[in-house]
Every structure is written in C-alpha cells, then in structure tokens.
Coordinates of N, CA and C and ligand atoms in Angstrom, one line a residue:
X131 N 0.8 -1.2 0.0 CA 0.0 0.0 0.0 C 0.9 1.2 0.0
X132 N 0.6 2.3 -0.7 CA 1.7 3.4 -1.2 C 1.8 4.4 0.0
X133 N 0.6 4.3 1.0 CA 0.2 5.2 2.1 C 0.9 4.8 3.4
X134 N 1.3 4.1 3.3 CA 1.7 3.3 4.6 C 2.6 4.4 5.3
X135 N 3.8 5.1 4.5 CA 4.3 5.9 5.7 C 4.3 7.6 5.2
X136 N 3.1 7.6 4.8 CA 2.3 8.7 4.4 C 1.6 9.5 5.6
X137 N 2.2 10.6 5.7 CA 1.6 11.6 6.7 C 1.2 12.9 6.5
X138 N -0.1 13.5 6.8 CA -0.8 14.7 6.4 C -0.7 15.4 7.6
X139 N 0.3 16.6 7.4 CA 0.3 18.2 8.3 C -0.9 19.1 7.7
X140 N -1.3 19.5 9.0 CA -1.8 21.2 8.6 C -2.3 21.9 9.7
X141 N -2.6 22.9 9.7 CA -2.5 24.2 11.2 C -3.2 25.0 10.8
X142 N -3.1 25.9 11.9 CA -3.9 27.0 11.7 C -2.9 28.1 11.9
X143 N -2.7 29.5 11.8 CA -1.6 30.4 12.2 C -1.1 30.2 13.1
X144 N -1.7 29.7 14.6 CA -1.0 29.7 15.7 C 0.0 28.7 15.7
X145 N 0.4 27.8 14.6 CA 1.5 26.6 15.0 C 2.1 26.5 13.3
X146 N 2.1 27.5 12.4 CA 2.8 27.0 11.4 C 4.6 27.1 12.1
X147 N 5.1 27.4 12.8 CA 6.5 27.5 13.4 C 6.7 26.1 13.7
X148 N 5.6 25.4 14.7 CA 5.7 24.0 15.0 C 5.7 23.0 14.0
X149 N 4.6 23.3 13.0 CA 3.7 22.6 11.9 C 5.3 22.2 11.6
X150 N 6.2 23.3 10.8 CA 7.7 23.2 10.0 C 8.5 21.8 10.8
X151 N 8.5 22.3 12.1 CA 9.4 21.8 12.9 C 8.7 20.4 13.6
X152 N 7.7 20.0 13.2 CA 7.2 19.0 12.9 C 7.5 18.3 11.5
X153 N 7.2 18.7 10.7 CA 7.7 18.1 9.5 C 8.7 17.8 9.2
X154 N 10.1 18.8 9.4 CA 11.3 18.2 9.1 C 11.7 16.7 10.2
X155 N 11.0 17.0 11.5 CA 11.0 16.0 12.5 C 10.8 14.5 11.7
X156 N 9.3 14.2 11.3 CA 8.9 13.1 10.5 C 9.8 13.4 8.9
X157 N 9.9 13.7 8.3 CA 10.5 13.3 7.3 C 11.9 12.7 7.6
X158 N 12.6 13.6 8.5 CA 14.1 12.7 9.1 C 13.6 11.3 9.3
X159 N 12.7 10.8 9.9 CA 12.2 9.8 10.5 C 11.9 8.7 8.9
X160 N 12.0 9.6 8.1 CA 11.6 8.7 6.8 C 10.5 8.6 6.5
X161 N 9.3 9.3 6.7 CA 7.9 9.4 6.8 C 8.1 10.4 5.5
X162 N 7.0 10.1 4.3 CA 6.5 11.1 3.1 C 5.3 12.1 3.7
X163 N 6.0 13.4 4.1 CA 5.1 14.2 4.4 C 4.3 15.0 3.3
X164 N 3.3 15.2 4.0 CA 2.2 16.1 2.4 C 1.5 17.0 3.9
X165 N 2.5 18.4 3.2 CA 2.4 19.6 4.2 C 1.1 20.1 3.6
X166 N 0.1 20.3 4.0 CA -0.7 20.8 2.9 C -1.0 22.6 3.5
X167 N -0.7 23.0 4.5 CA -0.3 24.2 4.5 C -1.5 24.8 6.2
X168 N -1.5 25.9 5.8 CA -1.2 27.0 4.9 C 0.4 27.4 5.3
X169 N 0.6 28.4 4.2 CA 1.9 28.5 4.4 C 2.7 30.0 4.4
X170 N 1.7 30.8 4.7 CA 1.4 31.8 5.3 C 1.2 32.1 6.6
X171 N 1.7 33.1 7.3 CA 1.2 33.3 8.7 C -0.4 34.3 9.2
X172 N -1.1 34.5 8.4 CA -2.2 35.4 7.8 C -3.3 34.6 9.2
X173 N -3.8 35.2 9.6 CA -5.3 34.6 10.4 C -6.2 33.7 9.5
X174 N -6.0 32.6 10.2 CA -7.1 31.7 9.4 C -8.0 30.9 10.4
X175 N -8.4 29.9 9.5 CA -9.9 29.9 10.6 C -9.4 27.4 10.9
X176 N -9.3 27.1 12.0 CA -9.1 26.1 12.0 C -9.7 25.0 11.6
X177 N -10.9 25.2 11.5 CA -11.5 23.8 11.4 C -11.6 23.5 9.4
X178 N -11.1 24.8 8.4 CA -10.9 24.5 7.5 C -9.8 23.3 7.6
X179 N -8.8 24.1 8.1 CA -7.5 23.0 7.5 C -7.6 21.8 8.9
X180 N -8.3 21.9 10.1 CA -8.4 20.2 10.3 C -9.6 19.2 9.7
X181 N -10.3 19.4 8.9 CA -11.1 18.9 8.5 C -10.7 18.9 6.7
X182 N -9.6 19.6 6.3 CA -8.9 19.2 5.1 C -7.9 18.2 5.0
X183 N -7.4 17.9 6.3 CA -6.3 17.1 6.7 C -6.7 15.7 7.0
X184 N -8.2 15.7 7.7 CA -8.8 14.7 8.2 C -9.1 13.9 6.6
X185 N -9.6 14.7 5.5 CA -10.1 14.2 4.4 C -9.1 12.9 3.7
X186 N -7.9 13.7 4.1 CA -6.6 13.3 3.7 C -6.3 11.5 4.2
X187 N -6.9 11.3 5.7 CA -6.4 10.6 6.4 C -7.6 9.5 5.7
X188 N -8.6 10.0 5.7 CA -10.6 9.2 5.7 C -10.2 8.3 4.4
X189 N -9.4 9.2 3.3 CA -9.7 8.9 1.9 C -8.2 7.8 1.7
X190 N -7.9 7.6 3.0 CA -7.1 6.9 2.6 C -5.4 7.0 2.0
X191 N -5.3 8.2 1.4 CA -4.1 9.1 1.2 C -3.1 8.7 1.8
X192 N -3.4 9.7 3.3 CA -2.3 9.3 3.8 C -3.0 8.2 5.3
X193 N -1.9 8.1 5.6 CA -2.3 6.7 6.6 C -2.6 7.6 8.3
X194 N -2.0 8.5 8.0 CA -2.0 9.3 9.9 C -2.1 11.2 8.7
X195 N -2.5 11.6 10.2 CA -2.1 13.0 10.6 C -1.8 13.5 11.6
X196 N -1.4 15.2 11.6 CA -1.2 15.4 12.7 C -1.4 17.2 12.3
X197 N -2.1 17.7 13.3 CA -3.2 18.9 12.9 C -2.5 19.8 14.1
X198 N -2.5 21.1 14.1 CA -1.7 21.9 15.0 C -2.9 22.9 15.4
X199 N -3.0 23.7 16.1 CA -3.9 25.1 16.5 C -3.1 25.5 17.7
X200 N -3.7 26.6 18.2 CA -3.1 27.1 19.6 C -3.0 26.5 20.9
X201 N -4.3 25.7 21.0 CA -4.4 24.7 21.1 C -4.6 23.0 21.4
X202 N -4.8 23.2 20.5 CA -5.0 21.5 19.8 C -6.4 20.9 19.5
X203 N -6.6 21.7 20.5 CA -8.3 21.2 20.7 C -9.5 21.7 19.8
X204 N -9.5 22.8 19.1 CA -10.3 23.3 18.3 C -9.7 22.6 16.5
X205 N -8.8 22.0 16.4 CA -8.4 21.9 15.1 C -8.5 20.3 15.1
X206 N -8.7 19.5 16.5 CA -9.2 18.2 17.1 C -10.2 18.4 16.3
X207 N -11.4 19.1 16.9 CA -13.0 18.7 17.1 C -13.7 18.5 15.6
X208 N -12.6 19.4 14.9 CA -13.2 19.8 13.4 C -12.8 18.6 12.3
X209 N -11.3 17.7 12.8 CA -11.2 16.6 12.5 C -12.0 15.7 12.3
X210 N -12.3 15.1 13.8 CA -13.1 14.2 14.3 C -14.7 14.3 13.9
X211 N -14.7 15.5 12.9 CA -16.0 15.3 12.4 C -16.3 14.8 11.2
X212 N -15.2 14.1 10.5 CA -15.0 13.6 9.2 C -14.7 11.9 9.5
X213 N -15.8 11.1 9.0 CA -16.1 10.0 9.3 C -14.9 9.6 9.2
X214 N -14.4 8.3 10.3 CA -13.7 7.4 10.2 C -12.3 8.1 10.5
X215 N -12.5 9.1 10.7 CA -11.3 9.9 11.8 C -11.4 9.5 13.4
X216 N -10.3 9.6 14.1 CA -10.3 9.3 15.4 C -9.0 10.1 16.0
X217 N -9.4 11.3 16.5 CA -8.3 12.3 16.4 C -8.0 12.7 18.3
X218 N -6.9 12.2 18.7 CA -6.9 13.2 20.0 C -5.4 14.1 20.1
X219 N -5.8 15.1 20.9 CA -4.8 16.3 21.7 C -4.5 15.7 22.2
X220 N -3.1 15.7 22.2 CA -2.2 15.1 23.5 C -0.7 15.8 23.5
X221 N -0.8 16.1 25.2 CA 0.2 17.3 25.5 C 1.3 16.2 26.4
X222 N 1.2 15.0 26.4 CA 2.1 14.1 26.9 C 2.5 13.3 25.9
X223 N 3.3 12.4 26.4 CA 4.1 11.0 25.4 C 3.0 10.2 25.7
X224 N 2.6 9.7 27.5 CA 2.2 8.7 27.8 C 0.3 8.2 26.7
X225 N -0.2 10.0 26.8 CA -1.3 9.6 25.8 C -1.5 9.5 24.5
X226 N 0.4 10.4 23.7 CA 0.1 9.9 22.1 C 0.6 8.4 22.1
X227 N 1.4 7.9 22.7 CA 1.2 6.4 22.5 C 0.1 5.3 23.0
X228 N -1.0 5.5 24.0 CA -1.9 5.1 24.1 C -3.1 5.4 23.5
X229 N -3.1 6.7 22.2 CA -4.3 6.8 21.5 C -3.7 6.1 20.6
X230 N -2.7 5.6 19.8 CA -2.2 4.6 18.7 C -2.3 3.4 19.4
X231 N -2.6 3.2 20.8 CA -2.7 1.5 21.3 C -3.7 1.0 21.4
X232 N -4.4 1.8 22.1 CA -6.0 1.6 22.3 C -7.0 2.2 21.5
X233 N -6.5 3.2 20.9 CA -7.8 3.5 20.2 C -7.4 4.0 18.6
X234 N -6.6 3.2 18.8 CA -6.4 3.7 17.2 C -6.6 4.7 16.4
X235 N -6.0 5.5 17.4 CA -6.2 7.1 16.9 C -5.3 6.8 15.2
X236 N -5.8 8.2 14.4 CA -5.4 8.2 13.0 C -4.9 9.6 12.7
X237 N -5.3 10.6 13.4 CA -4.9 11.7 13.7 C -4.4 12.0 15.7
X238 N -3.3 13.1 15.3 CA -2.7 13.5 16.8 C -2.9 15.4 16.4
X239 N -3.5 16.0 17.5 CA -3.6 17.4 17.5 C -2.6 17.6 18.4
X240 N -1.9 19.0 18.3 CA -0.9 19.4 19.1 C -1.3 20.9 19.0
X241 N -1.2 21.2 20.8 CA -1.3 22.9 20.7 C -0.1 23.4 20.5
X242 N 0.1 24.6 20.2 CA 2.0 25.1 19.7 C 1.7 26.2 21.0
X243 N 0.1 26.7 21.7 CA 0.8 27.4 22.8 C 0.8 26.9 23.7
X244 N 0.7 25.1 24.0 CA 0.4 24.4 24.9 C 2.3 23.9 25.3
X245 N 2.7 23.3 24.5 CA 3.7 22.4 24.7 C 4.5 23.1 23.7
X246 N 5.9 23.2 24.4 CA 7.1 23.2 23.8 C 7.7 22.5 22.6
X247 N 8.7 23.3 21.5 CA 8.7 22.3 20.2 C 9.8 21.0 21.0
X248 N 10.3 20.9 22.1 CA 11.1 19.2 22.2 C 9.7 18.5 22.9
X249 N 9.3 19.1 23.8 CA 8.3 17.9 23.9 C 6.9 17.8 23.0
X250 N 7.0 18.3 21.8 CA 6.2 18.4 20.8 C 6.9 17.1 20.2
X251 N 7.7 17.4 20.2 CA 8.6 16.4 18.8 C 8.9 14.7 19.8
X252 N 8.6 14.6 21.1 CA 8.7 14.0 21.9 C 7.3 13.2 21.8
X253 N 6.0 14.1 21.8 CA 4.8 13.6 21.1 C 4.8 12.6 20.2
X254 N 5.1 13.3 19.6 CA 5.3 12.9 17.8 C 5.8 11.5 17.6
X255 N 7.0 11.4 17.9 CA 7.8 10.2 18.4 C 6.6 9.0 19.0
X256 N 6.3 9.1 20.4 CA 5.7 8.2 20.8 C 4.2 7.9 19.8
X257 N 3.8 8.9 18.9 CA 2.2 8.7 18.1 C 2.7 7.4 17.2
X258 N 3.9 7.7 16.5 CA 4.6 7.3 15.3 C 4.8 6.1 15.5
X259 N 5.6 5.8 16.9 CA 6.3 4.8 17.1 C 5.3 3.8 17.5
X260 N 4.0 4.1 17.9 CA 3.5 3.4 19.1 C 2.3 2.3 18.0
X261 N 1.7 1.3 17.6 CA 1.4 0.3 17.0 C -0.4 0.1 17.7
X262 N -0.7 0.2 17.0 CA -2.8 -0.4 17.7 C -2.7 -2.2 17.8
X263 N -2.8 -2.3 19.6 CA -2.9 -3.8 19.8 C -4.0 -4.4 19.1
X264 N -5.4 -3.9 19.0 CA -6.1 -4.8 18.4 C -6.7 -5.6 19.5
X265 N -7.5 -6.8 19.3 CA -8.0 -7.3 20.7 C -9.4 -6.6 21.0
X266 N -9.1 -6.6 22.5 CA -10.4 -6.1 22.9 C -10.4 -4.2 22.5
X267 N -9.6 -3.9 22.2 CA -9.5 -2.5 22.3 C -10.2 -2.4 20.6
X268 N -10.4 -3.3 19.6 CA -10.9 -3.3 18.2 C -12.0 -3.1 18.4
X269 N -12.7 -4.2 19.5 CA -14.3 -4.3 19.6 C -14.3 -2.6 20.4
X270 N -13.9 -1.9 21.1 CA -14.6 -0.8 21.6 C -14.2 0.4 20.8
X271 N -12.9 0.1 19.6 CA -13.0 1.2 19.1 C -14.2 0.9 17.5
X272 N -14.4 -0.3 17.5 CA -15.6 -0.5 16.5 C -17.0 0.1 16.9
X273 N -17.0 0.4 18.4 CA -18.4 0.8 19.5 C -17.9 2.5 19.0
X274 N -17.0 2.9 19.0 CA -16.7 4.6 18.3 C -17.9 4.5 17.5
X275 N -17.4 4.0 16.0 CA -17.7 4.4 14.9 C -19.3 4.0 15.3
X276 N -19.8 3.5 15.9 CA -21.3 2.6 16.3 C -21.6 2.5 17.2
X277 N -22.3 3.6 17.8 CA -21.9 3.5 19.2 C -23.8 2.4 19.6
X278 N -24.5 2.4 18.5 CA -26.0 2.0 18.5 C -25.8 0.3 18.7
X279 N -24.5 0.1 18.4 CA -24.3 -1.4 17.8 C -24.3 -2.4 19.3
Ligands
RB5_594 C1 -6.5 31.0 17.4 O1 -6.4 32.2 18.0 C2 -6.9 29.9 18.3 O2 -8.2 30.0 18.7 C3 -6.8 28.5 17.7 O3 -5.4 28.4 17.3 C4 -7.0 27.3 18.6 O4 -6.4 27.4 19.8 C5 -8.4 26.9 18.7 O5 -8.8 25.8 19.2

C-alpha cells in the first residue's frame, strides 16, 4: 500500500512555526510528508484545514495525521467530524502512544501554545512509534464508529 508511511500536516496560524518543525521531525524519521499548508502566517480559521487534513487521512491518502492550532483542541473537534477519523490532543508521550494503542487514533492534534517544540517532537515520536494492539480494544473502538451497535 503506497500510504503506509504517508503523513498529512496542517495548522492554523497559531503553529505554522511548530507545523515546520514537525515536518522536518517526520521526514528525518523517513515518513513522506504532504504539508498541505497553509503556508502563510495570515489569520485563518481552524476547522478548514483540520477537516482538510482529516479528508486526507478518511480517503485513505495518507495513513496518519497530525493537525496543530493554539491549542490542539479546536483543530481536534473539526477533524473528528469527518467520518472514520479518530483524532486526539495530547500534550504528553504517555497519551500519544496510548491513542495509537488503544484506540487507534489516526490523527494526533498538538497545541503550539500548549507544549514546547522538544516535547512536541517527543509527542510525535511516541504517536509514530506506538502500533494499535487490536483485541479487545478493536471491539470498543468498532463501539466509536457505532456506538448503537
Ligand atoms: C486561534 O487564536 C486559536 O483560537 C486557535 O489556534 C485554537 O487554539 C483553537 O482551538
């Protein structure tokens, strides 16, 4: 599959500094990044570009993302509303490798006025590195998508 270590950036003004410094991070790592921007520091509005990024992830493209705001949390919500996304903020290691364990997160949001760029890139690392066990955690993240089921 061509996606496999295919990763979709994008931000809002508040983290294009990070967004960068994210990207060169994953690409060192050997990851094919597709920055999709913006690439301007101009006021913009978040939930365009996490719900452009999310499209990225849904459609198959790329296999992960990873969405920036001042935040994390407003460029999260706008993701997660593009089916078959599963997107969390995480301002530690311990929860970007437990949203890639247990819940098979597909997207990671990072705030840029939350967390520093080493423990940003310290994030990053653990989202990347960390593998979805599968198991019982399959059946309740199948209960996400379904929660009627
Ligand atoms: C922009 O000022 C800010 O609201 C945005 O980056 C983000 O923090 C929203 O969740």
């Amino acid at each position: 599959m061509t996606q496999t270590r295919r990763i979709v950036l994008s931000s809002d003004h508040a983290a294009i500094a990070l967004r960068q410094a994210v990207a060169d991070h994953i690409s060192a790592k050997g990851w094919e990044v597709v920055d999709i921007g913006p690439a301007t520091p101009e006021s913009t509005h978040y939930p365009i570009h996490g719900a452009a990024a999310a499209r990225r992830v849904a459609s198959g493209e790329c296999r992960l993302g990873i969405v920036l705001c001042g935040t994390g949390q407003g460029i999260m919500m706008a993701a997660n509303k593009v089916e078959g996304i599963r997107c969390g903020v995480c301002s530690d290691t311990f929860s970007a490798r437990m949203i890639r364990q247990h819940n098979d997160a597909n997207m990671l949001a990072l705030g840029a006025r939350v967390v520093g760029e080493g423990l940003a890139l310290d994030i990053v690392d653990a989202f990347l590195d960390a593998e979805f066990e599968g198991g019982r955690h399959a059946t309740r993240v199948a209960m996400i998508e379904n929660p009627e089921a």
